[in-house]
Coordinates of C-alpha atoms in Angstrom, one line a residue:
Chain A
M737 CA 17.7 71.9 18.1
R738 CA 14.6 70.4 16.5
Q739 CA 15.6 72.2 13.3
L740 CA 19.0 70.6 13.3
A741 CA 17.4 67.2 13.8
W742 CA 15.1 67.8 10.8
A743 CA 18.1 69.0 8.7
A744 CA 20.1 65.9 9.6
L745 CA 17.1 63.7 8.8
A746 CA 16.7 65.4 5.4
L747 CA 20.3 65.0 4.7
A748 CA 20.2 61.3 5.6
V749 CA 17.2 60.8 3.3
L750 CA 18.9 62.7 0.5
L751 CA 22.1 60.6 0.9
A752 CA 20.2 57.4 0.9
G753 CA 18.2 58.4 -2.1
V754 CA 21.2 59.3 -4.2
P755 CA 22.4 56.1 -5.8
S756 CA 26.1 55.3 -5.3
P757 CA 28.1 54.8 -8.5
V758 CA 28.3 51.0 -7.8
Q759 CA 24.5 50.7 -7.6
A760 CA 24.0 52.8 -10.6
A761 CA 25.9 50.2 -12.7
K762 CA 23.3 47.5 -11.9
E763 CA 21.6 47.1 -15.2
F764 CA 18.4 45.2 -14.1
E765 CA 17.7 46.7 -10.7
G766 CA 14.1 46.0 -9.8
V767 CA 13.6 43.2 -12.4
T768 CA 12.2 39.9 -11.0
L769 CA 12.6 36.7 -13.0
N770 CA 10.2 33.8 -12.4
V771 CA 11.8 30.5 -12.9
N772 CA 10.4 27.0 -12.4
G773 CA 12.3 25.0 -9.8
Y774 CA 12.5 21.3 -8.9
G775 CA 12.3 22.0 -5.2
G776 CA 14.6 20.9 -2.3
G777 CA 18.3 20.7 -2.6
F778 CA 18.3 21.4 -6.3
D779 CA 16.8 24.8 -5.9
E780 CA 19.1 25.6 -3.0
V781 CA 22.1 25.1 -5.3
L782 CA 20.6 27.3 -8.0
K783 CA 19.9 30.0 -5.4
Q784 CA 23.5 30.0 -4.3
T785 CA 25.2 29.7 -7.7
V786 CA 22.8 31.3 -10.1
A787 CA 20.4 33.6 -8.3
R788 CA 22.8 35.2 -5.8
P789 CA 25.5 36.2 -8.4
L790 CA 22.7 37.6 -10.6
K791 CA 21.5 39.8 -7.7
E792 CA 25.1 41.0 -7.0
K793 CA 26.1 41.7 -10.6
Y794 CA 22.9 42.9 -12.2
G795 CA 20.4 43.5 -9.4
I796 CA 18.1 40.8 -10.8
D797 CA 15.8 39.1 -8.3
V798 CA 15.0 35.4 -9.0
V799 CA 11.9 33.7 -7.7
Y800 CA 11.8 29.9 -8.0
Q801 CA 8.4 28.2 -8.4
P802 CA 8.9 24.6 -7.4
G803 CA 7.0 21.8 -9.3
T804 CA 7.6 19.4 -12.0
A805 CA 8.7 20.4 -15.5
L806 CA 5.3 19.3 -16.9
Q807 CA 3.4 21.5 -14.5
A808 CA 5.6 24.5 -15.5
I809 CA 4.9 23.8 -19.2
A810 CA 1.2 23.5 -18.5
K811 CA 1.3 26.9 -16.6
I812 CA 2.9 28.6 -19.6
M813 CA 0.5 27.0 -22.1
A814 CA -2.4 28.2 -20.1
A815 CA -1.3 31.8 -20.3
K816 CA 0.8 32.2 -23.4
D817 CA 0.1 35.9 -23.8
N818 CA 1.3 36.8 -20.3
P819 CA 3.5 33.9 -19.3
P820 CA 3.8 33.4 -15.5
L821 CA 7.5 32.2 -16.0
D822 CA 10.4 34.1 -17.7
V823 CA 12.8 31.2 -17.7
L824 CA 11.8 27.5 -18.2
M825 CA 14.0 24.7 -16.9
I826 CA 13.3 21.4 -18.7
D827 CA 15.1 18.2 -19.8
S828 CA 15.7 16.8 -23.3
P829 CA 12.6 14.6 -23.4
N830 CA 10.3 17.7 -22.9
F831 CA 11.6 19.5 -26.0
P832 CA 9.6 18.0 -28.9
S833 CA 6.3 19.0 -27.4
V834 CA 7.6 22.4 -26.1
I835 CA 9.0 23.4 -29.4
E836 CA 5.7 22.3 -31.1
A837 CA 3.7 24.3 -28.6
G838 CA 5.8 27.4 -29.4
I839 CA 6.4 28.5 -25.9
I840 CA 10.2 29.0 -25.9
D841 CA 12.5 31.3 -27.9
Q842 CA 15.6 30.4 -29.7
V843 CA 18.9 31.7 -28.2
T844 CA 22.0 32.3 -30.3
E845 CA 25.7 32.3 -29.6
Q846 CA 25.7 36.0 -30.4
E847 CA 23.4 36.7 -27.5
I848 CA 25.2 34.5 -25.1
P849 CA 28.9 34.1 -26.1
A850 CA 29.6 31.6 -23.4
I851 CA 27.5 29.0 -25.4
R852 CA 30.7 28.6 -27.4
N853 CA 32.2 26.9 -24.3
L854 CA 29.6 24.1 -24.2
H855 CA 30.7 20.6 -25.0
K856 CA 30.1 19.5 -28.6
G857 CA 26.7 17.9 -29.3
T858 CA 25.1 19.2 -26.1
R859 CA 22.8 21.6 -27.9
E860 CA 20.5 18.8 -29.1
F861 CA 17.8 21.0 -30.4
G862 CA 19.7 23.6 -32.5
N863 CA 19.2 27.1 -31.1
Y864 CA 16.4 26.0 -28.7
G865 CA 17.5 25.6 -25.1
V866 CA 20.9 26.1 -23.4
P867 CA 22.0 23.0 -21.6
F868 CA 23.7 23.3 -18.2
M869 CA 24.0 19.8 -16.9
Y870 CA 24.2 16.2 -18.1
A871 CA 22.3 13.3 -16.5
F872 CA 23.4 9.8 -17.7
M873 CA 22.6 6.2 -17.1
A874 CA 25.4 3.9 -15.8
L875 CA 25.5 0.3 -14.6
S876 CA 25.4 -0.2 -10.8
W877 CA 25.8 -3.2 -8.6
N878 CA 26.1 -4.1 -4.9
R879 CA 29.8 -4.9 -4.5
D880 CA 29.2 -7.2 -1.5
R881 CA 26.9 -9.5 -3.5
I882 CA 28.2 -9.3 -7.1
K883 CA 31.6 -10.6 -7.7
N884 CA 31.4 -10.6 -11.5
P885 CA 30.0 -7.1 -12.4
P886 CA 28.4 -6.4 -15.9
A887 CA 30.5 -4.5 -18.4
S888 CA 27.8 -4.0 -21.0
Y889 CA 24.0 -3.6 -21.2
L890 CA 24.0 -7.1 -22.9
D891 CA 25.6 -8.6 -19.8
L892 CA 22.5 -7.8 -17.7
A893 CA 20.9 -11.0 -19.2
R894 CA 23.4 -13.2 -17.4
S895 CA 21.8 -16.0 -15.4
E896 CA 23.8 -15.1 -12.3
Y897 CA 21.8 -11.8 -11.9
R898 CA 18.5 -13.6 -12.2
G899 CA 16.0 -12.4 -9.6
R900 CA 18.3 -9.6 -8.5
L901 CA 18.1 -7.3 -11.6
A902 CA 16.0 -4.2 -11.7
M903 CA 15.4 -1.6 -14.3
F904 CA 13.2 1.5 -14.8
N905 CA 10.0 1.1 -16.8
L906 CA 9.3 3.3 -19.8
E907 CA 7.6 5.9 -17.8
N908 CA 11.0 6.9 -16.5
N909 CA 13.4 8.4 -19.1
G910 CA 16.1 6.1 -17.7
G911 CA 14.0 3.1 -18.8
V912 CA 13.7 4.5 -22.3
L913 CA 17.4 5.0 -22.5
T914 CA 18.0 1.5 -21.2
L915 CA 15.7 0.0 -23.8
L916 CA 17.4 2.2 -26.5
A917 CA 20.8 0.9 -25.3
F918 CA 19.5 -2.7 -25.6
A919 CA 18.3 -2.0 -29.1
E920 CA 21.5 -0.2 -30.3
A921 CA 23.7 -2.9 -28.8
S922 CA 21.8 -5.5 -30.7
G923 CA 21.8 -3.8 -34.1
G924 CA 18.6 -1.8 -33.7
G925 CA 17.9 1.8 -32.9
V926 CA 15.3 4.4 -32.1
N927 CA 13.4 3.5 -35.3
N928 CA 13.9 -0.2 -35.0
I929 CA 13.2 -1.1 -31.4
A930 CA 12.5 -4.8 -32.0
P931 CA 16.0 -6.0 -31.1
G932 CA 15.7 -4.0 -27.8
F933 CA 12.5 -5.9 -26.9
A934 CA 14.1 -9.1 -27.9
K935 CA 16.8 -8.4 -25.3
L936 CA 14.2 -7.5 -22.8
R937 CA 12.4 -10.8 -23.3
E938 CA 15.7 -12.5 -22.6
L939 CA 16.2 -10.9 -19.2
K940 CA 12.7 -10.1 -18.0
A941 CA 12.4 -13.3 -16.0
G942 CA 15.3 -12.1 -14.0
L943 CA 13.7 -8.7 -13.2
V944 CA 12.7 -8.2 -9.6
S945 CA 10.7 -5.0 -10.2
T946 CA 10.5 -2.3 -12.8
P947 CA 9.9 0.9 -10.8
A948 CA 8.8 4.2 -12.5
A949 CA 10.3 6.6 -9.9
N950 CA 13.9 7.3 -9.1
P951 CA 13.7 6.8 -5.3
A952 CA 12.0 3.4 -5.8
L953 CA 15.0 2.0 -7.6
V954 CA 17.4 3.2 -5.0
Q955 CA 15.1 1.7 -2.3
L956 CA 15.3 -1.7 -4.1
F957 CA 19.1 -1.6 -3.5
Q958 CA 18.8 -0.4 0.1
Q959 CA 16.3 -3.2 0.8
N960 CA 18.6 -5.8 -0.7
E961 CA 15.9 -6.7 -3.2
A962 CA 18.0 -5.8 -6.2
W963 CA 21.8 -6.1 -6.7
V964 CA 22.2 -5.0 -10.3
A965 CA 20.5 -2.2 -12.2
P966 CA 21.1 0.5 -14.8
N967 CA 20.5 3.8 -12.9
W968 CA 21.1 7.5 -13.1
S969 CA 24.8 8.2 -12.2
G970 CA 23.9 10.9 -9.6
R971 CA 21.6 8.5 -7.8
I972 CA 24.3 5.8 -7.7
L973 CA 26.9 8.2 -6.4
A974 CA 24.6 9.7 -3.8
L975 CA 23.9 6.2 -2.5
Q976 CA 27.6 5.5 -2.5
A977 CA 28.2 8.7 -0.6
E978 CA 25.8 7.5 2.1
G979 CA 28.2 4.5 2.6
F980 CA 26.2 1.9 0.8
P981 CA 28.4 -0.7 -1.0
V982 CA 27.3 0.2 -4.6
E983 CA 29.6 0.5 -7.5
L984 CA 29.2 2.5 -10.7
G985 CA 30.4 1.0 -14.0
V986 CA 30.7 2.6 -17.5
P987 CA 29.0 0.2 -19.9
K988 CA 30.8 -0.7 -23.1
E989 CA 27.9 1.0 -25.1
G990 CA 28.7 4.4 -23.6
L991 CA 26.8 6.7 -21.3
Y992 CA 23.3 7.3 -22.5
S993 CA 22.5 10.9 -21.5
L994 CA 19.9 13.5 -21.4
L995 CA 20.5 17.1 -20.7
S996 CA 18.9 19.7 -18.4
Y997 CA 18.3 23.0 -20.2
V998 CA 17.3 26.6 -19.4
N999 CA 15.1 28.5 -21.9
V1000 CA 13.8 32.0 -22.5
V1001 CA 10.0 31.8 -22.4
K1002 CA 8.4 33.3 -25.5
G1003 CA 6.6 36.5 -24.7
T1004 CA 8.5 37.3 -21.5
K1005 CA 8.8 41.0 -20.6
H1006 CA 12.3 40.5 -19.4
R1007 CA 14.1 38.8 -22.2
A1008 CA 17.5 40.6 -21.7
A1009 CA 17.5 39.7 -18.0
A1010 CA 16.5 36.1 -18.8
L1011 CA 19.5 35.9 -21.1
K1012 CA 21.7 36.9 -18.2
Y1013 CA 20.1 34.0 -16.2
L1014 CA 20.9 31.5 -18.9
E1015 CA 24.5 32.8 -19.1
Q1016 CA 24.9 32.4 -15.3
A1017 CA 23.3 29.0 -15.4
I1018 CA 26.0 27.6 -17.7
S1019 CA 28.8 29.4 -15.8
P1020 CA 31.6 27.3 -14.3
E1021 CA 30.5 28.5 -10.9
A1022 CA 27.0 27.0 -11.3
G1023 CA 28.4 23.8 -12.9
L1024 CA 30.7 23.2 -10.0
G1025 CA 27.8 23.7 -7.5
M1026 CA 25.6 21.1 -9.2
A1027 CA 28.5 18.6 -9.6
Q1028 CA 29.5 19.0 -5.9
K1029 CA 25.9 18.5 -4.7
F1030 CA 24.5 16.0 -7.2
F1031 CA 27.5 14.5 -9.1
Y1032 CA 25.9 15.4 -12.4
P1033 CA 28.5 16.7 -15.0
P1034 CA 28.5 20.3 -16.1
T1035 CA 28.2 21.1 -19.9
N1036 CA 30.6 24.1 -19.8
A1037 CA 34.1 22.9 -20.9
T1038 CA 35.8 25.7 -18.9
T1039 CA 34.4 24.4 -15.6
K1040 CA 37.2 23.3 -13.2
L1041 CA 36.4 20.4 -11.0
P1042 CA 38.7 19.0 -8.3
D1043 CA 40.3 15.7 -9.4
D1044 CA 38.3 13.3 -7.3
L1045 CA 35.0 14.9 -8.4
A1046 CA 36.1 15.0 -12.0
K1047 CA 36.7 11.2 -11.9
K1048 CA 33.2 10.7 -10.3
V1049 CA 31.2 12.7 -12.9
I1050 CA 33.1 10.9 -15.7
L1051 CA 31.8 13.3 -18.5
Y1052 CA 34.6 15.7 -17.9
G1053 CA 37.6 16.6 -20.0
D1054 CA 38.3 13.8 -22.5
G1055 CA 35.7 11.8 -20.7
V1056 CA 32.9 13.6 -22.5
A1057 CA 33.4 11.4 -25.6
K1058 CA 31.7 8.6 -23.6
A1059 CA 28.4 10.5 -23.8
R1060 CA 25.7 9.1 -26.1
F1061 CA 22.7 11.2 -27.1
A1062 CA 19.2 10.1 -28.1
D1063 CA 16.8 11.3 -30.7
W1064 CA 14.1 12.6 -28.4
A1065 CA 11.8 13.6 -31.3
A1066 CA 11.7 10.0 -32.5
I1067 CA 11.3 8.8 -28.9
A1068 CA 8.3 11.1 -28.4
R1069 CA 6.7 9.6 -31.6
N1070 CA 7.3 6.0 -30.5
R1071 CA 7.0 6.1 -26.7
G1072 CA 3.3 5.3 -26.6
A1073 CA 3.7 2.2 -28.8
W1074 CA 6.7 1.1 -26.8
I1075 CA 4.9 1.4 -23.5
E1076 CA 2.1 -0.7 -24.9
Q1077 CA 4.5 -3.3 -26.2
W1078 CA 6.3 -3.3 -22.8
N1079 CA 3.0 -4.0 -21.0
R1080 CA 2.3 -6.9 -23.3
E1081 CA 5.8 -8.4 -23.0
M1082 CA 5.7 -8.1 -19.2
S1083 CA 2.4 -9.8 -18.8
R1084 CA 3.5 -12.9 -20.7
Chain B
M939 CA -48.2 16.9 4.3
R940 CA -46.2 14.4 2.3
A941 CA -45.6 16.8 -0.6
R942 CA -44.3 19.5 1.8
E943 CA -41.9 17.1 3.4
D944 CA -40.6 16.1 -0.1
R945 CA -40.1 19.7 -1.0
R946 CA -38.1 20.3 2.2
L947 CA -36.0 17.3 1.5
L948 CA -35.3 18.6 -1.9
W949 CA -34.1 21.9 -0.5
Q950 CA -31.9 20.2 2.0
A951 CA -30.3 17.9 -0.7
G952 CA -30.0 20.9 -3.1
P953 CA -26.4 22.0 -2.3
A954 CA -25.1 18.5 -2.3
V955 CA -26.7 17.8 -5.6
L956 CA -25.3 20.9 -7.1
L957 CA -21.8 20.1 -5.8
L958 CA -22.0 16.6 -7.2
L959 CA -23.2 17.9 -10.6
A960 CA -20.4 20.4 -10.9
F961 CA -17.5 18.4 -9.6
F962 CA -18.5 14.8 -10.3
V963 CA -21.1 14.4 -13.0
V964 CA -19.8 17.0 -15.4
P965 CA -16.2 15.9 -15.2
I966 CA -17.3 12.2 -15.7
L967 CA -19.3 13.2 -18.8
A968 CA -16.3 15.1 -20.1
V969 CA -14.1 12.0 -19.7
G970 CA -16.9 10.1 -21.5
R971 CA -16.8 12.6 -24.4
I972 CA -13.0 12.4 -24.6
S973 CA -13.1 8.6 -24.7
L974 CA -15.2 8.9 -27.9
Y975 CA -12.7 11.0 -29.9
P976 CA -11.4 9.2 -33.0
A977 CA -7.7 10.2 -32.4
D978 CA -5.1 9.3 -29.8
R979 CA -5.1 12.8 -28.4
S980 CA -7.7 15.0 -26.8
F981 CA -6.8 18.4 -28.3
N982 CA -7.5 19.8 -31.8
V983 CA -9.7 16.8 -32.6
S984 CA -13.4 16.5 -33.3
G985 CA -15.8 13.7 -34.3
W986 CA -17.0 10.6 -32.6
S987 CA -15.7 7.1 -32.7
L988 CA -15.9 3.8 -30.7
R989 CA -12.4 2.7 -31.7
H990 CA -10.9 3.0 -28.3
Y991 CA -13.5 0.7 -26.9
A992 CA -13.1 -1.6 -29.9
K993 CA -9.4 -1.7 -29.2
F994 CA -9.9 -2.6 -25.6
F995 CA -12.5 -5.3 -26.1
G996 CA -10.9 -6.6 -29.3
D997 CA -7.5 -7.3 -27.7
P998 CA -7.0 -10.4 -25.6
F999 CA -4.2 -8.6 -23.7
Y1000 CA -6.5 -5.9 -22.4
L1001 CA -9.3 -8.4 -21.7
G1002 CA -6.7 -10.3 -19.7
V1003 CA -5.9 -7.2 -17.6
L1004 CA -9.6 -6.6 -17.1
W1005 CA -10.1 -10.2 -15.9
D1006 CA -7.0 -9.9 -13.6
T1007 CA -8.4 -6.8 -12.1
V1008 CA -11.7 -8.4 -11.4
W1009 CA -9.9 -11.4 -9.9
F1010 CA -7.9 -9.2 -7.6
G1011 CA -11.1 -7.5 -6.6
L1012 CA -12.8 -10.8 -5.7
L1013 CA -9.8 -12.1 -3.8
V1014 CA -9.2 -9.0 -1.8
T1015 CA -12.9 -8.9 -0.9
L1016 CA -12.8 -12.5 0.2
V1017 CA -9.7 -11.9 2.4
T1018 CA -11.2 -8.8 4.0
L1019 CA -14.4 -10.7 4.6
L1020 CA -12.7 -13.7 6.3
V1021 CA -10.6 -11.4 8.5
G1022 CA -13.1 -8.6 8.9
F1023 CA -16.2 -10.6 9.9
P1024 CA -14.9 -12.1 13.2
L1025 CA -13.3 -8.7 13.9
G1026 CA -16.4 -6.7 13.2
Y1027 CA -18.5 -9.2 15.2
S1028 CA -16.4 -9.1 18.3
L1029 CA -16.2 -5.3 18.1
A1030 CA -19.9 -5.0 17.8
R1031 CA -20.4 -7.2 20.9
M1032 CA -18.0 -5.1 23.0
E1033 CA -19.0 -2.3 25.4
G1034 CA -18.1 1.3 25.5
R1035 CA -14.5 2.1 26.1
A1036 CA -13.0 -1.2 25.1
R1037 CA -14.7 -0.9 21.7
R1038 CA -13.8 2.7 21.2
W1039 CA -10.0 2.3 21.2
R1040 CA -10.1 -0.9 19.3
V1041 CA -12.1 0.8 16.6
A1042 CA -9.5 3.6 16.6
V1043 CA -6.8 1.0 15.9
V1044 CA -8.9 -0.4 13.0
I1045 CA -9.3 3.0 11.5
L1046 CA -5.7 4.0 11.9
P1047 CA -4.5 2.8 8.5
L1048 CA -7.0 5.1 6.8
T1049 CA -5.5 8.1 8.5
L1050 CA -2.1 7.4 6.8
S1051 CA -1.4 8.4 3.3
L1052 CA -1.5 5.5 0.9
V1053 CA 2.1 5.9 -0.1
V1054 CA 3.3 5.8 3.5
N1055 CA 1.2 2.7 4.1
V1056 CA 2.7 1.0 1.0
F1057 CA 6.3 2.0 1.9
G1058 CA 5.7 0.6 5.4
W1059 CA 4.9 -2.7 3.8
L1060 CA 8.0 -2.6 1.5
V1061 CA 10.0 -2.2 4.7
I1062 CA 8.2 -5.1 6.5
L1063 CA 8.3 -7.5 3.6
G1064 CA 11.6 -6.5 2.0
G1065 CA 14.7 -8.8 1.6
G1066 CA 16.3 -7.1 4.6
G1067 CA 12.9 -6.4 6.3
L1068 CA 11.2 -7.3 9.5
V1069 CA 9.6 -10.6 8.4
N1070 CA 12.7 -12.0 6.7
R1071 CA 15.0 -11.0 9.7
A1072 CA 12.6 -12.8 12.1
L1073 CA 12.5 -15.9 9.9
T1074 CA 16.3 -16.1 9.5
A1075 CA 16.9 -15.4 13.2
A1076 CA 14.5 -18.2 14.1
G1077 CA 16.4 -20.5 11.7
L1078 CA 13.3 -21.2 9.7
V1079 CA 14.9 -20.1 6.4
D1080 CA 18.5 -19.9 5.2
A1081 CA 18.2 -17.0 2.8
P1082 CA 15.6 -14.2 2.8
L1083 CA 12.4 -15.1 1.0
R1084 CA 11.1 -13.0 -1.9
L1085 CA 7.9 -11.7 -0.3
L1086 CA 7.4 -8.7 -2.5
F1087 CA 6.8 -8.1 -6.2
N1088 CA 4.2 -10.8 -6.7
R1089 CA 0.5 -11.2 -6.7
T1090 CA 0.3 -12.4 -3.1
A1091 CA 2.0 -9.2 -1.9
V1092 CA -0.6 -7.1 -3.9
V1093 CA -3.5 -9.0 -2.3
V1094 CA -2.0 -8.7 1.2
V1095 CA -1.3 -5.0 1.0
L1096 CA -4.6 -4.2 -0.6
A1097 CA -6.6 -6.3 1.9
H1098 CA -4.8 -4.6 4.8
T1099 CA -5.5 -1.1 3.3
F1100 CA -9.2 -1.7 2.7
L1101 CA -10.0 -3.9 5.7
P1102 CA -11.4 -1.0 7.8
F1103 CA -14.2 -0.5 5.3
Q1104 CA -15.3 -4.1 5.7
V1105 CA -14.9 -4.2 9.5
L1106 CA -16.8 -0.9 10.0
S1107 CA -19.8 -1.8 7.9
I1108 CA -20.1 -5.3 9.4
M1109 CA -19.7 -4.0 12.9
S1110 CA -22.5 -1.4 12.4
V1111 CA -25.1 -4.0 11.3
I1112 CA -24.2 -6.6 13.9
A1113 CA -24.4 -3.9 16.7
Q1114 CA -28.0 -3.6 15.7
I1115 CA -28.8 -7.4 16.0
D1116 CA -30.2 -8.0 19.5
P1117 CA -28.0 -10.5 21.4
A1118 CA -31.3 -11.9 22.6
L1119 CA -31.8 -13.5 19.2
E1120 CA -28.6 -15.5 19.6
E1121 CA -29.7 -16.6 23.0
A1122 CA -33.1 -17.6 21.7
A1123 CA -31.4 -19.6 19.0
A1124 CA -29.3 -21.3 21.6
N1125 CA -32.4 -22.0 23.6
L1126 CA -33.8 -23.8 20.6
R1127 CA -30.7 -26.0 20.6
A1128 CA -29.1 -24.3 17.6
G1129 CA -25.3 -24.8 17.6
W1130 CA -23.0 -21.8 16.8
W1131 CA -22.8 -22.8 13.2
T1132 CA -26.6 -22.9 12.8
T1133 CA -26.9 -19.6 14.7
L1134 CA -24.3 -18.0 12.5
R1135 CA -25.9 -19.3 9.3
R1136 CA -29.6 -18.9 10.1
V1137 CA -29.6 -15.9 12.4
I1138 CA -26.5 -13.7 12.2
L1139 CA -25.6 -13.9 8.5
P1140 CA -29.1 -13.1 7.1
L1141 CA -29.4 -10.2 9.5
A1142 CA -25.9 -8.9 8.8
W1143 CA -26.2 -9.4 5.1
P1144 CA -26.7 -5.7 4.2
G1145 CA -23.5 -4.8 6.0
I1146 CA -21.6 -7.6 4.4
V1147 CA -22.8 -6.6 1.0
A1148 CA -22.0 -2.9 1.6
G1149 CA -18.6 -3.6 2.9
S1150 CA -17.7 -6.0 0.1
T1151 CA -19.0 -3.7 -2.6
L1152 CA -16.8 -0.9 -1.2
V1153 CA -13.7 -3.1 -0.9
F1154 CA -14.2 -4.6 -4.4
I1155 CA -14.6 -1.2 -6.0
L1156 CA -11.6 0.3 -4.2
T1157 CA -9.5 -2.7 -5.2
I1158 CA -10.4 -2.6 -8.9
S1159 CA -9.6 1.1 -9.1
A1160 CA -6.3 0.8 -7.1
F1161 CA -3.2 2.0 -9.0
V1162 CA -0.5 3.0 -6.6
T1163 CA -0.3 -0.2 -4.6
P1164 CA 0.0 -2.6 -7.6
R1165 CA 2.7 -0.5 -9.2
L1166 CA 4.8 -0.3 -6.0
V1167 CA 4.4 -3.8 -4.6
G1168 CA 3.4 -5.8 -7.6
G1169 CA 6.7 -5.6 -9.5
A1170 CA 7.0 -6.0 -13.2
R1171 CA 4.4 -8.6 -13.9
V1172 CA 1.3 -7.5 -12.0
Q1173 CA -0.9 -5.4 -14.2
M1174 CA -4.2 -3.8 -13.2
L1175 CA -6.6 -1.5 -15.0
G1176 CA -6.0 1.4 -12.7
S1177 CA -2.2 1.5 -13.3
M1178 CA -2.8 1.3 -17.1
I1179 CA -5.3 4.2 -17.0
Y1180 CA -2.7 6.2 -15.1
E1181 CA -0.1 5.4 -17.6
Q1182 CA -2.2 6.3 -20.6
T1183 CA -3.4 9.6 -19.0
V1184 CA -0.2 10.8 -17.4
V1185 CA 2.7 9.3 -19.4
V1186 CA 1.4 8.5 -22.9
L1187 CA -1.1 11.4 -22.9
N1188 CA -3.5 9.2 -24.8
W1189 CA -6.6 10.6 -22.9
P1190 CA -9.2 9.0 -25.2
F1191 CA -7.9 5.5 -24.6
G1192 CA -7.4 6.2 -20.9
G1193 CA -10.9 7.6 -20.8
A1194 CA -12.3 4.5 -22.5
M1195 CA -10.6 2.2 -19.9
S1196 CA -12.0 4.5 -17.2
F1197 CA -15.5 4.0 -18.5
V1198 CA -15.0 0.3 -18.6
L1199 CA -14.0 0.4 -15.0
L1200 CA -16.9 2.7 -14.1
A1201 CA -19.4 0.3 -15.9
L1202 CA -18.0 -2.6 -13.9
A1203 CA -18.5 -0.8 -10.6
L1204 CA -22.0 0.3 -11.5
V1205 CA -23.1 -3.2 -12.5
L1206 CA -21.7 -4.5 -9.2
V1207 CA -23.5 -1.8 -7.2
A1208 CA -26.8 -2.6 -9.0
L1209 CA -26.4 -6.3 -8.3
A1210 CA -25.5 -5.7 -4.6
N1211 CA -28.6 -3.5 -4.2
R1212 CA -30.8 -6.2 -5.6
T1213 CA -29.5 -8.9 -3.3
V1214 CA -29.8 -6.7 -0.3
G1215 CA -33.3 -5.6 -1.3
A1216 CA -34.4 -9.2 -1.8
R1217 CA -32.9 -10.5 1.4
F1218 CA -34.3 -7.6 3.3
F1219 CA -37.9 -8.2 2.1
A1220 CA -37.5 -11.9 2.6
G1221 CA -36.6 -11.2 6.2
R1222 CA -39.8 -9.1 6.6
R1223 CA -42.1 -11.8 5.4

């Protein structure tokens, strides 16, 4: 009897140890990828739409390490030879310094064929970085208070918005894009910002506050302090989804955008698995997940969104032509000087 | 005997001194070194230069910010003094339990995170906030007032945040003044004003100076509050240092401004020490 039990146990162990054909096909069983996360709901969407499919298809485990992009960059810089992250998730503004620091690898279309499906112009830095999501600035206003909404960045200087206008300062990338929009709408540009500051001088008396953080601008609306502001589309739509009477308008100048990217970290021990991560991050599945949760448009042209969502994210189908991109290398060179000038202008 | 006591004191202070050296003095010296780099960045550079200090002191804009910062410091100190002195006095003259829970209420704001504190004020003073709703409901105003995003709001919020430092240090000195002195003054036909001016204030002076110094230094180094409640036009040195260090990554200039702020605080502490010392000895005579 006891022998039989032992035999059964041995058999069970044997059977469990023999990989089934399905399991054997998993290419990266046992590989763990470390990816920086942004925390909260953002990482939850990634876990559902990126990490889970990777586990099912390839057996890859993904561990998210929440923090800011700058913290993640600093972590890699501190241990270049043995990077603590395999995949780095950053936005357009981070690229100039990351490329200069040499901590990410280039990725070609041959390695990830799905890159071909990305909307034109979204790979802002050549073969560096694979973009998975847009974030863009739009005009927003409180529909109960504003009867004559702005149609252009230049309209923000109207006297009727005086004391009810808000905009990000230059610490927030949204503020940089707003200043750039002012400049380009007035005949200037990233290397000739003076017309932008001229516009700022015109409207600064009407500014309630110039917050640096995204939630602070939303709070100005909730508290009824501000009625008009350029803001990130996702934040406007999230506020709208809560039932707040805020409207989103596409400015005449276009939708100034930045992109969120995934990168293979230079020196990772799991480059092949990291490429699979990048591929999954730009998949229609992941794009849909982000759009549903945060209203930010996917970069993959083959993503199918339900009609109402497609209308909300705007940069979808033919709508992508409305996107405007910025020269982040030039911005990185000029930003310090712009901030200094901003402080001077505001103190006058 | 004296020497042995000194040696024992040295041993007792040793760990604290080492801790201060490692985590306070050394980092400050490092910031000082960075502020003397000739470039606008702190990596891959060498050499020495005073150009960041020259930039600060040679530019009316930065001098204006420095002056504004000092002005905020003085104003907030004055407000906490006017509110804090009567409060500290009454607390000091209270007995046991009544005093204990009142002190707990005074300290309460310190137990909150600064950000929570500031957001509370945003809710209270906002366009749809408590104060404005009360005013409109009472029919005192037609439209909500703009109570936030100006200099007054910064002074109010900073004064509220730092009030406990002023109250506690005033309370602790007044508690040591024997009430018999006030009675004696009254016996000698001194009115309350004369008693306050000639008995209480001189004896409470060290506490007043200590509290005011603390509040002033905390105010001039504030950077979260001015940014959140000050709006676009309020600029203080602390916010500017934050910006240079975290956003622009110009650590040398940020370091130079930090040292200006540090120098300001040190000068003030030295002055405060002198007046306390002088008063103290004058009282002894």
